[in-house]
Short mmCIF file of C-alpha atoms in Angstrom, two decimals:
data_model
loop_
_atom_site.label_atom_id
_atom_site.label_comp_id
_atom_site.label_asym_id
_atom_site.label_seq_id
_atom_site.Cartn_x
_atom_site.Cartn_y
_atom_site.Cartn_z
CA MET A 1 60.62 22.30 28.68
CA ASN A 2 62.93 25.25 29.34
CA TYR A 3 65.23 26.17 26.45
CA ASN A 4 68.18 26.35 28.86
CA VAL A 5 67.74 22.66 29.68
CA TYR A 6 68.27 21.80 26.01
CA VAL A 7 71.38 23.99 25.77
CA LEU A 8 72.85 22.53 28.97
CA THR A 9 72.06 18.98 27.84
CA PHE A 10 73.74 19.57 24.47
CA ILE A 11 76.89 20.91 26.17
CA ILE A 12 77.00 17.99 28.61
CA GLY A 13 76.40 15.61 25.70
CA THR A 14 79.40 16.96 23.77
CA ILE A 15 81.60 16.70 26.88
CA LEU A 16 80.50 13.11 27.50
CA GLY A 17 80.90 12.30 23.81
CA SER A 18 84.51 13.51 23.95
CA PHE A 19 85.09 11.41 27.06
CA TYR A 20 83.46 8.33 25.50
CA HIS A 21 85.73 8.75 22.49
CA VAL A 22 88.73 8.52 24.82
CA VAL A 23 87.29 5.44 26.55
CA GLY A 24 86.41 3.71 23.28
CA TYR A 25 89.86 4.39 21.85
CA ARG A 26 92.02 3.65 24.88
CA MET A 27 90.37 0.58 26.37
CA PRO A 28 91.11 -1.76 23.43
CA LEU A 29 94.74 -0.59 23.59
CA GLN A 30 94.77 -1.21 27.35
CA LEU A 31 95.77 2.40 27.98
CA ASN A 32 94.89 4.24 31.17
CA TRP A 33 91.73 6.26 30.53
CA MET A 34 90.68 6.98 34.12
CA ASN A 35 93.33 9.29 35.54
CA SER A 36 95.90 10.01 32.81
CA ARG A 37 95.82 13.24 30.85
CA SER A 38 94.73 13.38 27.24
CA PHE A 39 97.52 13.51 24.70
CA CYS A 40 98.07 13.94 20.97
CA GLN A 41 98.05 10.59 19.20
CA HIS A 42 100.92 11.76 16.95
CA CYS A 43 103.42 13.63 19.16
CA HIS A 44 102.09 12.33 22.53
CA THR A 45 102.23 15.83 24.03
CA SER A 46 99.85 16.26 26.97
CA LEU A 47 96.88 18.43 26.07
CA THR A 48 95.62 21.35 28.15
CA GLY A 49 92.08 22.56 28.72
CA PHE A 50 92.47 24.91 25.74
CA ASP A 51 92.88 21.88 23.46
CA LEU A 52 90.03 19.87 24.94
CA VAL A 53 86.91 22.04 24.75
CA PRO A 54 84.47 19.87 22.77
CA VAL A 55 83.71 21.11 19.23
CA VAL A 56 85.13 24.61 19.93
CA SER A 57 88.77 23.50 20.23
CA TYR A 58 88.58 21.45 17.02
CA ILE A 59 87.16 24.39 15.07
CA PHE A 60 89.50 26.96 16.62
CA LEU A 61 92.58 24.79 16.00
CA ARG A 62 91.33 23.98 12.48
CA GLY A 63 91.46 20.26 13.14
CA ARG A 64 95.20 20.19 13.91
CA CYS A 65 97.31 19.54 16.97
CA ARG A 66 98.57 22.85 18.40
CA HIS A 67 102.01 21.32 19.03
CA CYS A 68 102.88 19.14 16.02
CA GLN A 69 100.32 20.45 13.50
CA GLN A 70 99.26 16.92 12.58
CA SER A 71 95.61 16.49 11.60
CA ILE A 72 93.14 15.44 14.29
CA PRO A 73 90.71 12.86 12.86
CA PHE A 74 87.43 14.45 11.79
CA PHE A 75 85.81 11.52 13.62
CA HIS A 76 86.51 13.38 16.89
CA LEU A 77 84.31 16.29 15.86
CA ILE A 78 81.57 14.02 14.52
CA ILE A 79 81.35 12.08 17.78
CA GLU A 80 81.20 15.26 19.88
CA ILE A 81 78.48 16.93 17.81
CA LEU A 82 76.41 13.77 17.37
CA SER A 83 76.64 13.01 21.09
CA GLY A 84 75.33 16.46 21.95
CA LEU A 85 72.44 16.16 19.52
CA LEU A 86 71.54 12.58 20.45
CA PHE A 87 71.45 13.45 24.16
CA LEU A 88 68.63 15.87 23.28
CA LEU A 89 66.35 13.23 21.76
CA PRO A 90 65.09 11.75 25.07
CA LEU A 91 64.17 15.25 26.26
CA HIS A 92 62.15 15.86 23.11
CA HIS A 93 60.53 12.43 23.09
CA TYR A 94 59.67 11.92 26.77
CA GLY A 95 59.37 15.50 27.96
CA SER A 96 59.81 16.53 31.59
CA LEU A 97 57.86 13.45 32.76
CA GLY A 98 60.75 11.32 31.52
CA PHE A 99 62.84 12.49 34.46
CA PHE A 100 60.31 11.07 36.92
CA SER A 101 59.63 7.84 35.02
CA GLY A 102 63.36 7.26 34.53
CA GLU A 103 63.03 6.83 30.76
CA ILE A 104 65.37 9.73 30.06
CA TYR A 105 68.10 8.31 32.30
CA ILE A 106 67.77 4.85 30.75
CA ALA A 107 68.01 6.39 27.26
CA TRP A 108 71.16 8.29 28.24
CA ILE A 109 72.79 5.16 29.68
CA PHE A 110 71.88 3.24 26.53
CA LEU A 111 73.23 6.03 24.32
CA SER A 112 76.48 6.12 26.31
CA LEU A 113 76.94 2.39 25.65
CA LEU A 114 76.26 2.85 21.94
CA ILE A 115 78.76 5.70 21.61
CA VAL A 116 81.57 3.79 23.33
CA ILE A 117 81.08 0.62 21.27
CA THR A 118 80.80 2.65 18.06
CA VAL A 119 84.17 4.28 18.72
CA SER A 120 85.94 1.02 19.60
CA ASP A 121 84.35 -0.84 16.69
CA CYS A 122 85.24 1.88 14.18
CA TYR A 123 88.88 2.00 15.30
CA PHE A 124 89.56 -1.64 16.13
CA GLN A 125 86.52 -3.70 15.03
CA LEU A 126 86.19 -4.71 18.65
CA ILE A 127 83.38 -4.56 21.20
CA LEU A 128 84.82 -5.24 24.63
CA ASP A 129 83.08 -7.56 27.10
CA LYS A 130 84.04 -5.30 30.02
CA VAL A 131 82.18 -2.39 28.41
CA LEU A 132 79.07 -4.51 27.85
CA ILE A 133 79.18 -5.87 31.41
CA PHE A 134 79.58 -2.39 32.90
CA PHE A 135 76.59 -1.00 31.02
CA PHE A 136 74.56 -4.14 31.70
CA ILE A 137 74.99 -3.44 35.42
CA LEU A 138 74.05 0.22 34.93
CA LEU A 139 70.94 -0.66 32.94
CA VAL A 140 69.79 -3.30 35.42
CA ALA A 141 70.35 -0.83 38.28
CA GLY A 142 68.40 1.84 36.38
CA TYR A 143 65.46 -0.45 35.65
CA SER A 144 65.47 -1.73 39.23
CA PHE A 145 65.42 1.77 40.71
CA PHE A 146 62.33 2.93 38.83
CA SER A 147 59.25 0.97 39.92
CA SER A 148 57.51 1.43 36.55
CA CYS A 149 60.07 -0.88 34.94
CA ASN A 150 59.71 -4.66 35.30
CA ILE A 151 63.34 -5.75 35.60
CA PHE A 152 62.53 -9.47 35.44
CA TYR A 153 60.65 -9.03 32.19
CA ARG A 154 63.56 -6.99 30.84
CA LEU A 155 66.08 -9.68 31.78
CA ILE A 156 63.97 -12.35 30.06
CA GLU A 157 63.78 -10.21 26.90
CA GLY A 158 67.52 -9.59 26.95
CA GLY A 159 68.41 -13.22 27.62
CA GLY A 160 65.99 -14.45 24.96
CA THR A 161 67.41 -12.02 22.41
CA PHE A 162 70.96 -13.14 23.18
CA LEU A 163 70.03 -16.82 22.73
CA ILE A 164 68.22 -16.17 19.46
CA PHE A 165 71.16 -14.27 17.98
CA TYR A 166 73.59 -16.88 19.26
CA VAL A 167 71.64 -19.59 17.42
CA ILE A 168 71.50 -17.40 14.31
CA SER A 169 75.29 -17.03 14.41
CA ILE A 170 75.78 -20.81 14.70
CA VAL A 171 73.39 -21.55 11.82
CA GLY A 172 74.94 -18.78 9.71
CA LYS A 173 78.44 -20.12 10.30
CA PHE A 174 77.29 -23.62 9.34
CA LEU A 175 75.57 -22.46 6.14
CA PHE A 176 78.06 -19.87 4.90
CA LYS A 177 81.26 -21.36 6.38
CA LYS A 178 82.14 -18.02 7.97
CA GLU A 179 81.11 -15.93 10.94
CA ALA A 180 77.68 -14.36 10.37
CA LEU A 181 77.76 -12.29 13.56
CA GLY A 182 80.74 -11.48 15.76
CA GLY A 183 80.69 -12.42 19.42
CA GLY A 184 80.64 -8.75 20.41
CA ASP A 185 77.63 -8.11 18.15
CA ILE A 186 75.73 -11.02 19.70
CA LYS A 187 76.35 -9.81 23.26
CA LEU A 188 75.50 -6.26 22.23
CA TYR A 189 72.18 -7.46 20.84
CA GLY A 190 71.52 -9.06 24.23
CA LEU A 191 71.70 -5.58 25.78
CA VAL A 192 69.66 -4.11 22.94
CA GLY A 193 67.00 -6.75 23.67
CA LEU A 194 67.08 -5.79 27.34
CA VAL A 195 66.21 -2.20 26.43
CA LEU A 196 64.03 -2.59 23.33
CA GLY A 197 62.46 -6.01 23.79
CA ILE A 198 62.68 -8.85 21.28
CA ARG A 199 60.20 -7.45 18.75
CA CYS A 200 61.82 -4.03 18.39
CA THR A 201 65.29 -5.60 18.45
CA PHE A 202 64.48 -7.50 15.26
CA ILE A 203 63.17 -4.29 13.72
CA SER A 204 66.52 -2.70 14.63
CA LEU A 205 68.30 -5.67 13.02
CA LEU A 206 66.32 -5.07 9.82
CA LEU A 207 67.18 -1.37 9.86
CA SER A 208 70.86 -1.96 10.63
CA THR A 209 71.07 -4.42 7.74
CA ILE A 210 69.50 -1.88 5.38
CA LEU A 211 71.89 0.83 6.57
CA ALA A 212 74.86 -1.50 6.13
CA LEU A 213 73.76 -2.42 2.60
CA ILE A 214 73.36 1.25 1.65
CA TYR A 215 76.80 2.01 3.09
CA CYS A 216 78.38 -0.87 1.16
CA CYS A 217 76.73 0.19 -2.10
CA ILE A 218 78.03 3.75 -1.74
CA PHE A 219 81.43 3.38 -0.08
CA ARG A 220 82.56 -0.24 -0.42
CA ARG A 221 81.78 -1.22 -4.01
CA GLY A 222 84.28 -3.87 -5.08
CA ASN A 223 85.89 -4.01 -1.61
CA ASN A 224 84.88 -7.32 -0.05
CA ARG A 225 88.17 -8.18 1.61
CA THR A 226 87.93 -5.87 4.62
CA PRO A 227 85.36 -7.05 7.19
CA LEU A 228 82.44 -4.66 7.62
CA THR A 229 82.27 -2.85 10.95
CA PHE A 230 78.67 -3.58 11.94
CA GLY A 231 78.60 -2.00 15.43
CA PRO A 232 77.80 1.58 14.29
CA PHE A 233 74.83 0.33 12.26
CA ILE A 234 73.52 -1.62 15.25
CA ALA A 235 73.94 1.48 17.41
CA ALA A 236 72.16 3.83 15.00
CA SER A 237 69.20 1.52 14.40
CA ALA A 238 68.86 0.56 18.08
CA TYR A 239 68.76 4.19 19.22
CA PHE A 240 66.18 5.00 16.53
CA CYS A 241 64.05 2.05 17.62
CA LEU A 242 64.20 3.16 21.25
CA PHE A 243 61.90 6.04 20.25
CA GLN A 244 60.18 4.86 17.06
CA GLY A 245 60.50 1.08 17.11
CA GLU A 246 56.85 0.35 17.97
CA THR A 247 55.63 2.80 15.33
CA PHE A 248 57.91 1.27 12.71
CA LEU A 249 56.73 -2.21 13.75
CA GLU A 250 53.07 -1.25 13.29
CA VAL A 251 53.79 0.14 9.81
CA TYR A 252 55.75 -3.01 8.92
CA ILE A 253 52.89 -5.28 10.03
CA LYS A 254 50.30 -3.27 8.07
CA LEU A 255 52.43 -3.41 4.91
CA PHE A 256 53.43 -7.07 4.94
CA TYR A 257 50.74 -8.90 6.91
#
């Protein structure tokens, strides 16, 4: 595939990542994200195009607001760079044929969902139903448009995954007397099941649990009072399993069965 396609995709990915950060931050606060200008979270000064160039503006301004000199969260830069890089993965994995099969577009829609919920969950420990519903409609439309995708099979996988995780949450709450999975996580796993299928979704659950345990061991030792934000771990493992889930599943079966 042409090198220019990768460069253009990375640039578009950083722009979308910046936009998804705005959506993920503003929607839980019920702020207008569709047609209001971006502003500094500290001094509320409206930002110009000079302040909003993904990655470049953050580096040029040294991570500070040009008006009030308050620090801009490093999380902004991370989201923009990661978004650009992660938008490249479908190109590398599916190649140019992915444009015709629709797999690249589905992967980008799925990634967009995961970025938005990661932002909102990191800031507010909240995964909004309206976000999940919107991307559910987009995914169903995407699968319906491309004839190689069996939308009915996908819906069964997604619905089955949702029911399984809903039962797990009920049993977990009964056994441990506290919420095992949040409602947003359960609904999110329904969409993950729609895209990955039930088998790979449970592989992603295993990976997300491992990632969460590693994170807790490194960064949260002795801190059990603050609830763990699980959405980013779901997002990371689900996106990995979109490309390598079947391979990981085969290795897992060979090792343990």
